Short mmCIF file of C-alpha atoms in Angstrom, two decimals:
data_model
loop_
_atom_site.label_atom_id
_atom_site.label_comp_id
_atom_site.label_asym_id
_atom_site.label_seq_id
_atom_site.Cartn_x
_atom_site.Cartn_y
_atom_site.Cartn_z
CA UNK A 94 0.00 0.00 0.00
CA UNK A 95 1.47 3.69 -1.30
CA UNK A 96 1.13 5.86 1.49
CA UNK A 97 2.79 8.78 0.07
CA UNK A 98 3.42 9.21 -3.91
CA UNK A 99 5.53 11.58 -5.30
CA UNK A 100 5.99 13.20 -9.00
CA UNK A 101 7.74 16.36 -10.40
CA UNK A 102 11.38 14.93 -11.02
CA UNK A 103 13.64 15.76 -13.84
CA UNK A 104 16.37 16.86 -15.10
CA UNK A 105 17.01 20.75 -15.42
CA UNK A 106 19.91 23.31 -15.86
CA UNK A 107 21.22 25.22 -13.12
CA UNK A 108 18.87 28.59 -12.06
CA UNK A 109 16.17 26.29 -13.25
CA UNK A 110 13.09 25.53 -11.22
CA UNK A 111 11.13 22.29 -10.71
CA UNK A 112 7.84 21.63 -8.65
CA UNK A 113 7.73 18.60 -6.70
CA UNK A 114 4.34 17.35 -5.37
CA UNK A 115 3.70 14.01 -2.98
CA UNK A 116 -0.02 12.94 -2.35
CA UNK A 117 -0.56 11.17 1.43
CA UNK A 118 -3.12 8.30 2.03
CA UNK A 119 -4.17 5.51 4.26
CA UNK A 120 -2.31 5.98 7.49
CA UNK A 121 -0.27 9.04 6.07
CA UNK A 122 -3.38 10.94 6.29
CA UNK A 123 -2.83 10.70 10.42
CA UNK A 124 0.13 12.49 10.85
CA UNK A 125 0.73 16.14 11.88
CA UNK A 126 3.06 17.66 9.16
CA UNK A 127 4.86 16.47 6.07
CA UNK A 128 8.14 16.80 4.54
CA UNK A 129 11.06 16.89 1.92
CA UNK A 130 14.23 14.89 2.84
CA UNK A 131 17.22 14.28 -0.47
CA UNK A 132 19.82 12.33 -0.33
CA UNK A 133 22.74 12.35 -2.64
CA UNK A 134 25.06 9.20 -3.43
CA UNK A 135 27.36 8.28 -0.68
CA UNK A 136 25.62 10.82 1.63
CA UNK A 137 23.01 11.45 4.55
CA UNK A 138 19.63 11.94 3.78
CA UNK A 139 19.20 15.42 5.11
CA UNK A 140 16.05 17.93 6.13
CA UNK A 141 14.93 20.14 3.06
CA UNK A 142 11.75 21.58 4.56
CA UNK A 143 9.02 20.20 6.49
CA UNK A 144 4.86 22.32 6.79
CA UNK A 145 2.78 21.67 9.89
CA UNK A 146 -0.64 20.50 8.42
CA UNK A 147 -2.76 22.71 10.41
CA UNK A 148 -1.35 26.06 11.02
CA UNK A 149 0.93 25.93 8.04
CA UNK A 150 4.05 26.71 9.75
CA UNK A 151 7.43 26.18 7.62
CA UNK A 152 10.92 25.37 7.95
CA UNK A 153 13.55 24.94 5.49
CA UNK A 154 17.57 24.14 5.86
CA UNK A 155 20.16 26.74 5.45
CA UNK A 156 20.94 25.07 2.10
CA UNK A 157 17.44 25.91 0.42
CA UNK A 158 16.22 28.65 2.43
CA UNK A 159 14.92 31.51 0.10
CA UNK A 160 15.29 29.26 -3.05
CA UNK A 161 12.75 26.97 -2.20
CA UNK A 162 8.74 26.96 -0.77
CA UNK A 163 7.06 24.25 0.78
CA UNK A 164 3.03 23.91 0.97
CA UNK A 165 0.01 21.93 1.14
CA UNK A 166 -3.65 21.69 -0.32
CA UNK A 167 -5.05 19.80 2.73
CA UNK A 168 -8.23 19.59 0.54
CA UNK A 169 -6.05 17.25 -2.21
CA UNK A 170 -3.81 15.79 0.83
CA UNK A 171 -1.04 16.98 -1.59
CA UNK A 172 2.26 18.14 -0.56
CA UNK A 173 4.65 20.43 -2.76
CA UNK A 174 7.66 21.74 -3.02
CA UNK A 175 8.63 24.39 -5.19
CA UNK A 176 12.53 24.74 -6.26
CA UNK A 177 14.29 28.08 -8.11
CA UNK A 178 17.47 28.86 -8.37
CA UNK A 179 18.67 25.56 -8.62
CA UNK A 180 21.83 24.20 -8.02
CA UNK A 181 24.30 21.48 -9.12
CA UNK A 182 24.52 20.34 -5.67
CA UNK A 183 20.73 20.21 -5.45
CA UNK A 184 21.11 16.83 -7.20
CA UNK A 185 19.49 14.09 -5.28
CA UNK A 186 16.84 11.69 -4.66
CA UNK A 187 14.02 13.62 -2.97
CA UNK A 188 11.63 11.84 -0.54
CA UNK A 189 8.11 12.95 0.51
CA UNK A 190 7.75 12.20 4.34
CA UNK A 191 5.06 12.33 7.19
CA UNK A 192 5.46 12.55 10.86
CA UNK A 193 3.97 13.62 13.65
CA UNK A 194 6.30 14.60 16.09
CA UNK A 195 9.22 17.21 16.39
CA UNK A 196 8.53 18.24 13.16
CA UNK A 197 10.31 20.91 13.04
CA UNK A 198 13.89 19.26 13.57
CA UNK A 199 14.06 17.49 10.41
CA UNK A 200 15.34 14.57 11.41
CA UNK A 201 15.09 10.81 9.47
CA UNK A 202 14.36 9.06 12.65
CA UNK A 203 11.41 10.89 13.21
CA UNK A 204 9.84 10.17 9.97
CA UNK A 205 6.65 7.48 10.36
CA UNK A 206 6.22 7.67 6.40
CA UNK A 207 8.05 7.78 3.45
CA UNK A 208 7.40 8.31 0.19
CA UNK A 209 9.19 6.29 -2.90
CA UNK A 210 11.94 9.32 -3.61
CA UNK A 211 12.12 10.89 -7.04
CA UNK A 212 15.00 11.63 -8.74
CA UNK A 213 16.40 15.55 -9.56
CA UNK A 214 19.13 16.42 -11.51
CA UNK A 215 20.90 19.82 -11.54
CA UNK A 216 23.04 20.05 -14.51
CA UNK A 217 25.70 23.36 -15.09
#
């Protein structure tokens, strides 16, 4: 069973943009906020951003902050992200996640579901 499914990948040049989006069901659905983790060959998957479902609150990582926007259509249960300006080192497998606790810290062991990844490329 998919809990979370995401789309939007590609391939683009750097300053490009790309829109991401990640729809929750099933037990996704009962979580508290949703995320974006990456995670680049031979490295940590790191924090990206992550939106509390009900207020709307945001966070984002030094990396991406001011290049990218996170938000959600609680109506579709979608998730997006939205990505300008980007970067070679933006390359990575990006991952839709849900969680319900410390949200805010970004963190892979607090992640109770994860989507499939999908792949972006920044090419200079």
């Amino acid at each position: 069973q998919v809990q979370l499914a995401e789309s939007g990948g590609g391939s683009v040049q750097s300053g490009g943009s790309l829109r991401l989006s990640c729809v929750a069901s099933g037990n996704a659905l009962s979580t508290n906020c949703l995320s974006w983790f990456r995670q680049a060959p031979g490295k940590e998957r790191e924090g990206v951003a992550t939106i509390y479902k009900g207020v709307g609150t945001t966070h984002y990582s030094d990396s991406v902050k001011g290049r990218f926007t996170i938000s959600r259509d609680n109506a579709k249960n979608t998730l997006y992200l939205q990505m300008n300006s980007l970067k070679p080192e933006d390359t990575a497998m990006y991952y839709c996640a849900a969680h319900s606790y410390f949200c805010s810290l970004l963190q892979p062991r607090n992640i109770d579901f994860w989507g499939q990844g999908t792949q972006v490329t920044v090419s200079s």
